[in-house]
Coordinates of C-alpha atoms and ligand atoms in Angstrom, one line a residue:
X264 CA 79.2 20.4 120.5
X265 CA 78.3 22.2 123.7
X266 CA 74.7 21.1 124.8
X267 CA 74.0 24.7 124.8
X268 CA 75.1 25.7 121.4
X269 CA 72.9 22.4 120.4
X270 CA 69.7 24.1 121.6
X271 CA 70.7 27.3 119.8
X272 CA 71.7 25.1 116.2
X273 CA 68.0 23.0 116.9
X274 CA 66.2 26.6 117.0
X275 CA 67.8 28.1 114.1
X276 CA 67.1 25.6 112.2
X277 CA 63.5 25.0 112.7
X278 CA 62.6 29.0 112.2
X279 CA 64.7 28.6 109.0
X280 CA 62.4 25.2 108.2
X281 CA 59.2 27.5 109.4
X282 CA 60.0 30.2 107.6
X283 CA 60.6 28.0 104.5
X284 CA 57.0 27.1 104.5
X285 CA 54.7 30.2 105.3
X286 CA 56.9 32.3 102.5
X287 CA 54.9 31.4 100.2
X288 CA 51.5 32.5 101.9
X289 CA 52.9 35.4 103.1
X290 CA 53.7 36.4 99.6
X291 CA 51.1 38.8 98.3
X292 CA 52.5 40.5 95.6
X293 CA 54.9 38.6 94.1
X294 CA 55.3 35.4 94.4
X295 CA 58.5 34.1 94.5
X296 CA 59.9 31.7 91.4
X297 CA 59.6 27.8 91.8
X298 CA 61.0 25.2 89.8
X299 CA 59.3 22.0 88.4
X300 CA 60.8 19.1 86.7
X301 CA 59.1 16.8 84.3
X302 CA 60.0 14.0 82.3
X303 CA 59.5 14.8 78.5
X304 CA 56.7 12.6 77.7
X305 CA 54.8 13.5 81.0
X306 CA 52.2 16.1 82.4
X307 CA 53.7 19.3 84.4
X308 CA 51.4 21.0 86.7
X309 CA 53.0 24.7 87.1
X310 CA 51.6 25.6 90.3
X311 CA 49.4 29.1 90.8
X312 CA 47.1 29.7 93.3
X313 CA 45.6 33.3 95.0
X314 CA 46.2 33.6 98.1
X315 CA 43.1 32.4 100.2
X316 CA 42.4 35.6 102.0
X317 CA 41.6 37.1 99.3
X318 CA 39.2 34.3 97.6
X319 CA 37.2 34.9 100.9
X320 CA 36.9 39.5 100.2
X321 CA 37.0 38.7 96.4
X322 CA 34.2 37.6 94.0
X323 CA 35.8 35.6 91.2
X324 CA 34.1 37.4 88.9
X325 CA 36.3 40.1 88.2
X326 CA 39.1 37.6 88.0
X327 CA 41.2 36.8 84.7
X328 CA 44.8 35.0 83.9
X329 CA 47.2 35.2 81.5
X330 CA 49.7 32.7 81.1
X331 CA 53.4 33.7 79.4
X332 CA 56.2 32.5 79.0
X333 CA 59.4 34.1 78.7
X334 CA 61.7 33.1 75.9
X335 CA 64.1 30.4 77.4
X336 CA 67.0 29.2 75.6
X337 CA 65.7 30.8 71.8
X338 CA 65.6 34.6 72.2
X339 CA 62.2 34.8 71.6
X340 CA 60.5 37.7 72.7
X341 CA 57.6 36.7 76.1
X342 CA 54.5 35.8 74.0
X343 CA 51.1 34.3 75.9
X344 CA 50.2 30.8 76.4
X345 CA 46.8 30.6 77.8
X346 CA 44.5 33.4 78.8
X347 CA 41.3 32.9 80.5
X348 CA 38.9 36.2 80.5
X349 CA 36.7 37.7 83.0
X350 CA 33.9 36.2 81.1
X351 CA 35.7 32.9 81.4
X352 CA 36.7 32.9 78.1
X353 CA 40.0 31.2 76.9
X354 CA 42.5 32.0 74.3
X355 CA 45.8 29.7 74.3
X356 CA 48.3 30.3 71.9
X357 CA 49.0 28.0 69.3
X358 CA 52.6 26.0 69.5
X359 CA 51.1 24.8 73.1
X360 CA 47.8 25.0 72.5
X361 CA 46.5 21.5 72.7
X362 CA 48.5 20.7 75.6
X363 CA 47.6 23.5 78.1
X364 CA 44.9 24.0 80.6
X365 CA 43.6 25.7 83.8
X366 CA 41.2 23.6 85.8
X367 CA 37.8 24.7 85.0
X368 CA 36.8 25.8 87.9
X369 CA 39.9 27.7 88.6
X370 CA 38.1 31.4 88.5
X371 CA 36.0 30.0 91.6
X372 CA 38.1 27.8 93.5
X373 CA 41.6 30.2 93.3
X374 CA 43.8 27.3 91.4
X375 CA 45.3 28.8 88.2
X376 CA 47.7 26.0 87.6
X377 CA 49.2 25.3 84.4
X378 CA 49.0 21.6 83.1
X379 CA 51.0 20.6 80.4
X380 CA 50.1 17.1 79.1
X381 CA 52.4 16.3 77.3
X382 CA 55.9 18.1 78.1
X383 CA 58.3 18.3 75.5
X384 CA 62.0 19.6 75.8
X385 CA 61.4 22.2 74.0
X386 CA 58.8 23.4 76.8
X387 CA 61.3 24.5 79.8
X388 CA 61.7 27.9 80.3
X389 CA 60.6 30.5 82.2
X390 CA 56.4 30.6 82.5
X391 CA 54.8 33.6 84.5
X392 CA 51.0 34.0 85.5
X393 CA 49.4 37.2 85.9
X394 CA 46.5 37.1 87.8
X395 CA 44.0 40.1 88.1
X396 CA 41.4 40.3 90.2
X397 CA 39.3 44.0 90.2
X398 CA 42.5 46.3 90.9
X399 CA 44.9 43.8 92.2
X400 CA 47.5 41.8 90.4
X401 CA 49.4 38.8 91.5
X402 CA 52.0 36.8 89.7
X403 CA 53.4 33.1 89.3
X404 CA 56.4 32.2 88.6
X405 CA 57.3 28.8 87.0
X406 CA 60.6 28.1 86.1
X407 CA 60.1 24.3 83.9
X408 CA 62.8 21.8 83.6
X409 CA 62.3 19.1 81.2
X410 CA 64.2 15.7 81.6
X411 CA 64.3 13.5 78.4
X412 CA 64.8 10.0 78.9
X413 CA 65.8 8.8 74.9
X414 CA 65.3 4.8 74.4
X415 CA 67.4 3.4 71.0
X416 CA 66.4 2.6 69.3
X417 CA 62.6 3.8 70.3
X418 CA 59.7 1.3 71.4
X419 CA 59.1 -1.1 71.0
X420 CA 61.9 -2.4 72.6
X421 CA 62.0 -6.7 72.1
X422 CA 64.1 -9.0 74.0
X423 CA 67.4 -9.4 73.0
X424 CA 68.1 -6.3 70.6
X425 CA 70.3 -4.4 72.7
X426 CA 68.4 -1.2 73.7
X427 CA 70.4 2.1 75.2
X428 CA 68.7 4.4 77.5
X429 CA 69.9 8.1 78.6
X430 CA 69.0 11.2 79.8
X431 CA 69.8 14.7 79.6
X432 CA 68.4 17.7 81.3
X433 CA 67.9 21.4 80.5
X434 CA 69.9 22.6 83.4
X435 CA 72.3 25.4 82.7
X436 CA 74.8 23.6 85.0
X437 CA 77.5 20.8 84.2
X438 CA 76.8 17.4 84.2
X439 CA 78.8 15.3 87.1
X440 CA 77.2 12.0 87.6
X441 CA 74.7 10.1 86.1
X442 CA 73.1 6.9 88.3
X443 CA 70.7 4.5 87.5
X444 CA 68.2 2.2 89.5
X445 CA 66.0 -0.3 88.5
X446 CA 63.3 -1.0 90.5
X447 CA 64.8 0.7 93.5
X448 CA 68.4 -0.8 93.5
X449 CA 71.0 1.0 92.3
X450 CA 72.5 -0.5 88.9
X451 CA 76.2 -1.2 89.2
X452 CA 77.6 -0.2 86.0
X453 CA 79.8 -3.2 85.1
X454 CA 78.6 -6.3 83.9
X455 CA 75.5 -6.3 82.3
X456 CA 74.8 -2.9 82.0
X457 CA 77.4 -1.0 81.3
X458 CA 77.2 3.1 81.7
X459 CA 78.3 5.0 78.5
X460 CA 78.9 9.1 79.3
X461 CA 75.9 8.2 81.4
X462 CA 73.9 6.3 79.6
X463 CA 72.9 2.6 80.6
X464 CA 73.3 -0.2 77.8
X465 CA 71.9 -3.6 78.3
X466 CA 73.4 -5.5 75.7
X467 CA 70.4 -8.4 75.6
X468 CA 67.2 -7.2 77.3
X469 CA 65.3 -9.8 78.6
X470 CA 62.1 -9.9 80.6
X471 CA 64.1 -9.7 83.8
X472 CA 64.9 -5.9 82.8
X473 CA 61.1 -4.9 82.6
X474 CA 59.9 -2.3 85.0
X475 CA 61.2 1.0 86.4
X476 CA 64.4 2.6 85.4
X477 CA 65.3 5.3 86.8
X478 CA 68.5 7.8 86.0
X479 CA 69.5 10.4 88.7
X480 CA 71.5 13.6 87.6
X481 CA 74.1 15.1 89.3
X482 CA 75.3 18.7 88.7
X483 CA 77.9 20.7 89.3
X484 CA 75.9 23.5 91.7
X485 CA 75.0 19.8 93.9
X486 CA 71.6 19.8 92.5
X487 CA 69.8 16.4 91.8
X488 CA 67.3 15.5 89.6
X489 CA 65.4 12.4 88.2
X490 CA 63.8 10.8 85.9
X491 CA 61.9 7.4 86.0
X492 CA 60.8 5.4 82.7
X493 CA 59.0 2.1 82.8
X494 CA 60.3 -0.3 80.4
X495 CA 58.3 -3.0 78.6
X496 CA 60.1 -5.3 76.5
X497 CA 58.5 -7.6 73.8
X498 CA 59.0 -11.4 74.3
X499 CA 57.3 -14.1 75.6
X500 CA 56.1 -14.9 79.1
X501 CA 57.2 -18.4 80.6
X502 CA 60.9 -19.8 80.1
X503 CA 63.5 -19.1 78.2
X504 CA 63.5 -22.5 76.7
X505 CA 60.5 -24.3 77.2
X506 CA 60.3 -28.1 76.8
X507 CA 57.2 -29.5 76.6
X508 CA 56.5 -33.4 77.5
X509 CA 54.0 -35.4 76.0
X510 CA 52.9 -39.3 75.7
X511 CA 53.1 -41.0 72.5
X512 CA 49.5 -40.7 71.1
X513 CA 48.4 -37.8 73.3
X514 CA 48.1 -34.5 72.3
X515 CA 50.9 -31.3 72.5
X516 CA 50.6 -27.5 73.1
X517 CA 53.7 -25.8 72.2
X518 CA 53.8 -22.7 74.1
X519 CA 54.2 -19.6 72.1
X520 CA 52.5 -16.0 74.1
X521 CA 53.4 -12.6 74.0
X522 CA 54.7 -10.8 77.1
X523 CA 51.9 -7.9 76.0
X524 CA 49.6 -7.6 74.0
X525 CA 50.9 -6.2 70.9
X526 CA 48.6 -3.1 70.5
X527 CA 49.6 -1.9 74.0
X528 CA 52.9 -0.8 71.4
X529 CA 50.7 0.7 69.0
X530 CA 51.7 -2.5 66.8
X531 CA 49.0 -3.5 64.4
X532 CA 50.2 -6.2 62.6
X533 CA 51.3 -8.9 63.8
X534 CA 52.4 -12.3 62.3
X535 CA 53.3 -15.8 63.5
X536 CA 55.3 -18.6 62.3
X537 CA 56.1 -21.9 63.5
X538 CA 58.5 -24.0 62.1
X539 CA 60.5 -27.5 62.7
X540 CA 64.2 -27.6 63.1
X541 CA 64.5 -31.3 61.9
X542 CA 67.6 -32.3 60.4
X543 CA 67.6 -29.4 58.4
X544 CA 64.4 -29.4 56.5
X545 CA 62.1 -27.2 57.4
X546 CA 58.3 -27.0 57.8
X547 CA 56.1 -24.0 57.9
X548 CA 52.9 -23.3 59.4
X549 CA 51.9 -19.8 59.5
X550 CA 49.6 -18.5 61.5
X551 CA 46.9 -16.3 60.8
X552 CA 46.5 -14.2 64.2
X553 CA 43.4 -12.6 65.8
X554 CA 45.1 -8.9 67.4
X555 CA 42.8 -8.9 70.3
X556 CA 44.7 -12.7 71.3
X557 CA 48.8 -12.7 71.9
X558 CA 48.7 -16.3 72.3
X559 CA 50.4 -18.2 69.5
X560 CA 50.2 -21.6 70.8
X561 CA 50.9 -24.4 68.3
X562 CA 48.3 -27.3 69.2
X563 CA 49.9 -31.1 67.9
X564 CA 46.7 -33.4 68.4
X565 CA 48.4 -36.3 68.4
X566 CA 52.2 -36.7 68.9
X567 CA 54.6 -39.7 67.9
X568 CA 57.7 -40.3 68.9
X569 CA 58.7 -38.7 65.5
X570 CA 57.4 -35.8 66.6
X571 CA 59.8 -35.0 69.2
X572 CA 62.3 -32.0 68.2
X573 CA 62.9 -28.3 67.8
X574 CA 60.3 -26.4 66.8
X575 CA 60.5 -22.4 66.7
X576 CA 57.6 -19.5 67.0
X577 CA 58.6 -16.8 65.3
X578 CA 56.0 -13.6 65.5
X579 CA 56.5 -10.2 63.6
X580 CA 56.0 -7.1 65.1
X581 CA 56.1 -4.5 63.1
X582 CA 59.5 -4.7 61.3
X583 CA 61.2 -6.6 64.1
X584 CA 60.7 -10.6 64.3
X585 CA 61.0 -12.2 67.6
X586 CA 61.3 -16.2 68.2
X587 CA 61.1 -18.8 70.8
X588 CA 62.6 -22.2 70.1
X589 CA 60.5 -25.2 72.4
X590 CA 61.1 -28.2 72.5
X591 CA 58.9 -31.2 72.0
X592 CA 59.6 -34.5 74.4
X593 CA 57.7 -36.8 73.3
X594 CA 57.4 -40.5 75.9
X595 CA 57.1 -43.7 74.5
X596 CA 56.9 -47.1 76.5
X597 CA 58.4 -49.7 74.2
X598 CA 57.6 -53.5 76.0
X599 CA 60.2 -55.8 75.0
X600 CA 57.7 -58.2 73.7
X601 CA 55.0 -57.1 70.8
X602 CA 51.2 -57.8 71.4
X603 CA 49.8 -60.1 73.7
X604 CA 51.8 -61.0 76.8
X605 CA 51.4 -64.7 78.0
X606 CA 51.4 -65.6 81.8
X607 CA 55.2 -66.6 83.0
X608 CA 56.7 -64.6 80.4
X609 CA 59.6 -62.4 81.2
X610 CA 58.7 -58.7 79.9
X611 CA 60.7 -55.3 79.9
X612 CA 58.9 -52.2 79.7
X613 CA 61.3 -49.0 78.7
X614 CA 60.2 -45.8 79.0
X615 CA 61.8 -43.6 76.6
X616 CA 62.5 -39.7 76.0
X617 CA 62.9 -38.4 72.4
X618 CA 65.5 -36.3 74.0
X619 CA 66.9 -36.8 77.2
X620 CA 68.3 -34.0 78.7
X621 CA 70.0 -36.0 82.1
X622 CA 68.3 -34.3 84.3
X623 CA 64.8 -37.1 84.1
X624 CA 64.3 -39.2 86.6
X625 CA 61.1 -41.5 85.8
X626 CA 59.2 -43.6 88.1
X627 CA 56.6 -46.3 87.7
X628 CA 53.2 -46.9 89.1
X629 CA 50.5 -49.5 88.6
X630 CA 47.4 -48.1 88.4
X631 CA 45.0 -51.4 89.4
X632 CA 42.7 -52.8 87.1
X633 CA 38.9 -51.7 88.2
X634 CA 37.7 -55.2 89.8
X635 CA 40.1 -55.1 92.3
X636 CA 40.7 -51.8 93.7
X637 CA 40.1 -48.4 90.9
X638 CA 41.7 -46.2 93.2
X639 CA 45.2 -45.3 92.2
X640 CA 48.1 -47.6 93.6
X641 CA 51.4 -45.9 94.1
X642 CA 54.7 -48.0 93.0
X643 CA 55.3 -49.2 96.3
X644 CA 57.6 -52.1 97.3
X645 CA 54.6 -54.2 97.6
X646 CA 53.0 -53.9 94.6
X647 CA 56.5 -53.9 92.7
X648 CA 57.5 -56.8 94.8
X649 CA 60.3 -58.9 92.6
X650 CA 60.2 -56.4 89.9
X651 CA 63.5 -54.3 89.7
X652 CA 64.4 -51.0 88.5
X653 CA 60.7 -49.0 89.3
X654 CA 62.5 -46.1 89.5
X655 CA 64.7 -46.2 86.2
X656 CA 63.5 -45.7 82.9
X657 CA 63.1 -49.4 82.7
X658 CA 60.5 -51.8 84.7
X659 CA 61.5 -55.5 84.6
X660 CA 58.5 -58.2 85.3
X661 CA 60.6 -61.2 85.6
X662 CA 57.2 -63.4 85.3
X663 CA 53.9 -62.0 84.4
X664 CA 51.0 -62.6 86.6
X665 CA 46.9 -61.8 86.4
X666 CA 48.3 -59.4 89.3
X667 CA 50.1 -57.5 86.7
X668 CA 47.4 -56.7 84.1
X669 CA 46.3 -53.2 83.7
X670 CA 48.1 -49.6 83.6
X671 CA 51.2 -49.4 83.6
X672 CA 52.2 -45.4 84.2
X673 CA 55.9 -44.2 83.4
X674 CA 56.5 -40.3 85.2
X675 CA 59.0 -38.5 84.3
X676 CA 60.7 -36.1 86.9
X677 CA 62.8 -32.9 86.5
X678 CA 63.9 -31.0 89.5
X679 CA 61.1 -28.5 89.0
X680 CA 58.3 -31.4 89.4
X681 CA 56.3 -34.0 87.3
X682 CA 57.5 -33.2 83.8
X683 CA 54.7 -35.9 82.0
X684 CA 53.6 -39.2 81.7
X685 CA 52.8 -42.3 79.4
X686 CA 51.3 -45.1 79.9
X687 CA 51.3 -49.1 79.0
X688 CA 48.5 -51.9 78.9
X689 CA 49.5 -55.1 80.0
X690 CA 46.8 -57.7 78.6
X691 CA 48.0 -61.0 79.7
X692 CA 46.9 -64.0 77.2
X693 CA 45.6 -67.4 79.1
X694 CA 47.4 -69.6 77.0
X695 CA 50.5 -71.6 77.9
X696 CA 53.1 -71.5 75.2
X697 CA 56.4 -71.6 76.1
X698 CA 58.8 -73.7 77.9
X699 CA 58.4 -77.6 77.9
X700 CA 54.6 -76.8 77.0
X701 CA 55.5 -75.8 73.5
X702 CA 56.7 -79.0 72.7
X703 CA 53.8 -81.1 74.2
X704 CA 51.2 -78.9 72.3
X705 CA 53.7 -79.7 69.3
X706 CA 53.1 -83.4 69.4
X707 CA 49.7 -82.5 70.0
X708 CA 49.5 -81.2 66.9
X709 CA 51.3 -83.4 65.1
X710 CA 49.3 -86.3 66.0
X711 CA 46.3 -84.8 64.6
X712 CA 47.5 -83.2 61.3
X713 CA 48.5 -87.2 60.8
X714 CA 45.2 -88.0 61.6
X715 CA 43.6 -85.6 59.4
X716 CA 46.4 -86.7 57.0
X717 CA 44.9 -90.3 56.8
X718 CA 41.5 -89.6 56.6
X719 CA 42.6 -87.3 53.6
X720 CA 43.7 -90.1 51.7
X721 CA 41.0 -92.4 52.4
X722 CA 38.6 -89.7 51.3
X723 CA 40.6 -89.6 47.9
X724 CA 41.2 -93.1 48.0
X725 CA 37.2 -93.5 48.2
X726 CA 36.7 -90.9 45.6
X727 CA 38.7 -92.5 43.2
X728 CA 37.0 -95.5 43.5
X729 CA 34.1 -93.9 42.9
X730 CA 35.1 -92.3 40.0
X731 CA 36.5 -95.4 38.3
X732 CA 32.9 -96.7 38.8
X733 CA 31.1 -93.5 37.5
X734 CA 32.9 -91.7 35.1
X735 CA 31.2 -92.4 31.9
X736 CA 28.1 -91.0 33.4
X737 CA 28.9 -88.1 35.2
X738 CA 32.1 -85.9 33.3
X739 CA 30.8 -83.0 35.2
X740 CA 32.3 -84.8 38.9
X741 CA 35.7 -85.1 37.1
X742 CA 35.9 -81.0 37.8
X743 CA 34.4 -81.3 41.0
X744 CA 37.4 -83.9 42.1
X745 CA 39.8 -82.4 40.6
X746 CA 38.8 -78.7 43.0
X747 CA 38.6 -80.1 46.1
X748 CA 41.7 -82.1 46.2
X749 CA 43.9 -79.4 46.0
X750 CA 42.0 -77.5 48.4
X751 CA 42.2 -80.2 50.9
X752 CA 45.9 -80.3 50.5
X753 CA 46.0 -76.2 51.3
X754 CA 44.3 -76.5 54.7
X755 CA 47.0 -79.1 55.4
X756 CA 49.7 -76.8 54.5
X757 CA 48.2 -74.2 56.3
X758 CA 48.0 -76.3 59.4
X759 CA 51.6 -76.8 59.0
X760 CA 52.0 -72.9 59.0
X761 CA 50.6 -72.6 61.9
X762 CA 53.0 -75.6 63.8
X763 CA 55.7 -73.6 62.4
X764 CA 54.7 -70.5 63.8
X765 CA 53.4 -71.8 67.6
X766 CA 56.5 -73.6 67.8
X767 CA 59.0 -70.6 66.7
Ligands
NAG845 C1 45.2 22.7 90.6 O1 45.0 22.4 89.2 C2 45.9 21.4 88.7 C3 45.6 21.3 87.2 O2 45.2 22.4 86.6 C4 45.7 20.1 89.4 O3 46.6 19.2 88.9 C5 46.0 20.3 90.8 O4 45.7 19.1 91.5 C6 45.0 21.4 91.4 N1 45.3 21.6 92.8 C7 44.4 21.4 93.8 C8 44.9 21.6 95.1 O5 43.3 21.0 93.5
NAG846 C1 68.1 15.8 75.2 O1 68.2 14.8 74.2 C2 67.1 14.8 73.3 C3 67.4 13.6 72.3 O2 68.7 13.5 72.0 C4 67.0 16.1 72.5 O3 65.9 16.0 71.6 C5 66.8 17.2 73.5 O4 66.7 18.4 72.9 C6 67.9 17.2 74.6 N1 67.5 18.1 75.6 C7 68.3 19.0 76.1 C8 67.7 19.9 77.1 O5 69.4 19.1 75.8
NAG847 C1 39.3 -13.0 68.4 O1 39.4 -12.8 69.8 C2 38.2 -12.5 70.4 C3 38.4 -12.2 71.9 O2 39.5 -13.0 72.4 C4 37.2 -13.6 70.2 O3 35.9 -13.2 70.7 C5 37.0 -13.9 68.7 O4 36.2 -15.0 68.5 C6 38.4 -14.1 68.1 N1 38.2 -14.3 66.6 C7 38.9 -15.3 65.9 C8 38.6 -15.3 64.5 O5 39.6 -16.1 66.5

């Protein structure tokens, strides 16, 4: 292109842009048609205003409008929507009536807008204004397009349930194209969503798919139009799958909220449900729910390793049910020696899940007992000097020291962080009983329980003597003899219980 011819094309086109604009105030008369779109569902302000000039010559009080609308699609004959006097009185008509207004103000300030709140598809059509003001009349004309965006089925919609949304228009033309967006981006319409005779199918909604949707209509005389809808989907905020880790003997929230609040859906009632998915048989605990709350949390106060599982929320709304399974993790430290721990001794300490997924790491730590330091001491290679495996699931102390009493602390991992923790106390006992010990302590013992053994049966020996000397006089000591033998002779089988058991 010549610069020349350039210039000319530049100039053309800005008096055509110019003269777009100041039409409209140039228009005294008439004034000339405009169209408005609306989604279905939405207010439509039908624009009408009087000229300015003529606010400035003109008192507004010999100013009326009448509102009509011309039959659209059903050959209806014009008939009057809204009519506001010289007196300021106003008539509307009744299959619109509580959804049309004029501003208030509008015989003073010149604005004789229509608002329809809310537009139905049954609304477009043709709508004129007459305006009079003392001899003068001036007219609007609205030309309203409704676009119906249809949800299936209708809200709410609840994650999961495969939902279809379309639109259609009233334009007179044909349909070419229908495209979608969500949240801006254009929705490709394979995969996921796919695009039925333009409408957009999401096969399992999930709270990814919240926000704006919006379809864009194509037609055949080039002209566009759109429509945007915000979706909200019922489910539950947080992950998909949640699993929840918990120390043996601490207690467990199992996470269980509502993406919204259920009245925001005009829902009313609302029921929860938790139940256990252990080995088939089922527990219940229903919920009694307070509507203002959408938290159905399920509070465990103290969990045991039994504990661990499936459990699933399952909350009503209205006739649909939605669920959430979670999963309870519950860690136990299991020490491979029961009660006390003497000095020397070799110990294990495994750290258990109730169900490992594979992806755990775990990690001890030795929190130090208060005397010597009560700040926190990290698993180092110091403090787990000689001990292997601090970073597996199991801690080996191949001989117990005083150093080693305390808290023991067992962290468990994932990649997204510290999953939980649970913790062991190591009490070391003072006493020496094992090894070569043992069987020093055993002769030990043995020594004495002879000793006691003989003094025994002096003390019966004597007794008897006694007895011989005395028993015509005293019958009542026969019975008294005859009790505390045996007695004597269960200590000394209970001492022998006990050499059994120090030397096992
Ligand atoms: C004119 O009135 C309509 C409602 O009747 C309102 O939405 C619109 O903002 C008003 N216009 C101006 C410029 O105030
Ligand atoms: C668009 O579809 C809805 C629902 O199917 C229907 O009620 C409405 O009349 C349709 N609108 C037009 C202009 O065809
Ligand atoms: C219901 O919820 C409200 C607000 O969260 C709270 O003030 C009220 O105590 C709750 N009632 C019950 C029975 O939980």
């Amino acid at each position: 292109m010549r610069p020349v011819s350039l210039v000319l094309f530049l100039t053309f086109t800005l008096l055509a842009f110019n003269a777009g604009h100041i039409l409209p105030g140039l228009a005294e008369g008439e004034n000339r048609e405009q169209k408005v779109w609306a989604r279905a569902g939405t207010s439509a302000v039908l624009p009408c205003y009087l000229s300015p000039r003529k606010m400035w010559k003109q008192l507004p009080d010999k100013t009326s409008v009448l509102w009509k609308r011309h039959g659209g699609s059903a050959h209806q004959e014009p008939h009057v929507v809204l009519e506001v006097g010289y007196s300021g009185l106003r008539k509307t008509a009744l299959p619109m009536r509580p959804r049309v207004s004029v501003q208030d103000s509008a015989l003073r300030n010149g604005n004789f807008s229509l608002r329809i709140n809310p537009v139905q598809s049954e609304d477009a059509g043709l709508y004129e204004a007459w305006v009079t003001h003392n001899t003068d009349i001036q007219t609007c004309q609205v030309e309203l397009g409704v676009i119906t965006v249809t949800l299936s089925p209708p809200s709410p919609v609840v994650e999961n349930e495969p939902l279809l949304l379309s639109c259609n228009s009233s334009h007179r033309a044909s349909l070419v194209e229908t495209r979608w967006f969500h949240n801006g981006l254009l929705v490709p319409t394979s995969g996921t969503f796919c695009s039925l005779h333009g409408a957009l199918s999401i096969l399992r909604p999930t709270m990814s798919d919240v926000g704006s949707w919006r379809c864009q209509l194509r037609y055949s005389n080039n002209e566009i139009i759109s429509a945007t809808y915000n979706l909200q989907i019922l489910g539950f905020d947080g992950p998909t799958n949640p699993v929840v880790y918990a120390a043996a003997g601490s207690a467990a929230d199992l996470p269980c909220t509502l993406s919204y609040l259920p009245s925001a859906f005009g829902i009313n009632v609302v029921t929860a449900h938790w139940i256990r998915l252990a080995g088939g048989h089922l527990q219940d605990w229903g919920i009694s729910q307070n509507l203002s709350s959408r938290n159905f949390s399920f509070h465990l106060p103290a969990v045991g390793p039994d504990d661990g599982g499936q459990y699933r929320c399952a909350v009503s709304v209205g006739s649909k049910t939605i669920s959430r399974d979670v999963t309870l993790a519950v860690i136990t430290v299991t020490p491979s020696i029961r009660g006390p721990v003497s000095e020397g001794s070799h110990l294990l300490l495994i750290c258990s899940l109730t169900r490992p997924w594979g992806h755990e790491r775990f990690q001890w730590k030795h929190l130090e007992s208060a005397p010597t330091n009560s700040k926190l001491a990290v698993g180092t290679s110091r403090n787990l000097e000689g001990h292997r495996s601090q970073m597996g699931p199991t801690l080996e102390i191949n001989q117990v020291s005083q150093k080693d009493t305390g808290t023991w602390e067992c962290s468990v991992y994932g990649p997204e962080g510290r999953l939980g923790a649970a913790e062991y106390r190591l009490q070391i006992t003072g006493a020496q009983v094992s090894g070569p010990p043992t069987i020093f302590s055993g002769q030990v013992t043995f020594g004495l329980t002879l000793t006691l053994f003989l003094l025994l049966m002096v003390c019966v020996l004597a007794l008897a003597l006694r007895k011989r000397a005395q028993s015509p006089a005293f019958p009542a000591l026969e019975g008294i003899v005859a009790v505390t033998v045996p007695r004597k002779k269960e200590m000394e089988e209970n001492q022998k219980e006990k050499i059994q058991q120090t030397q096992c």
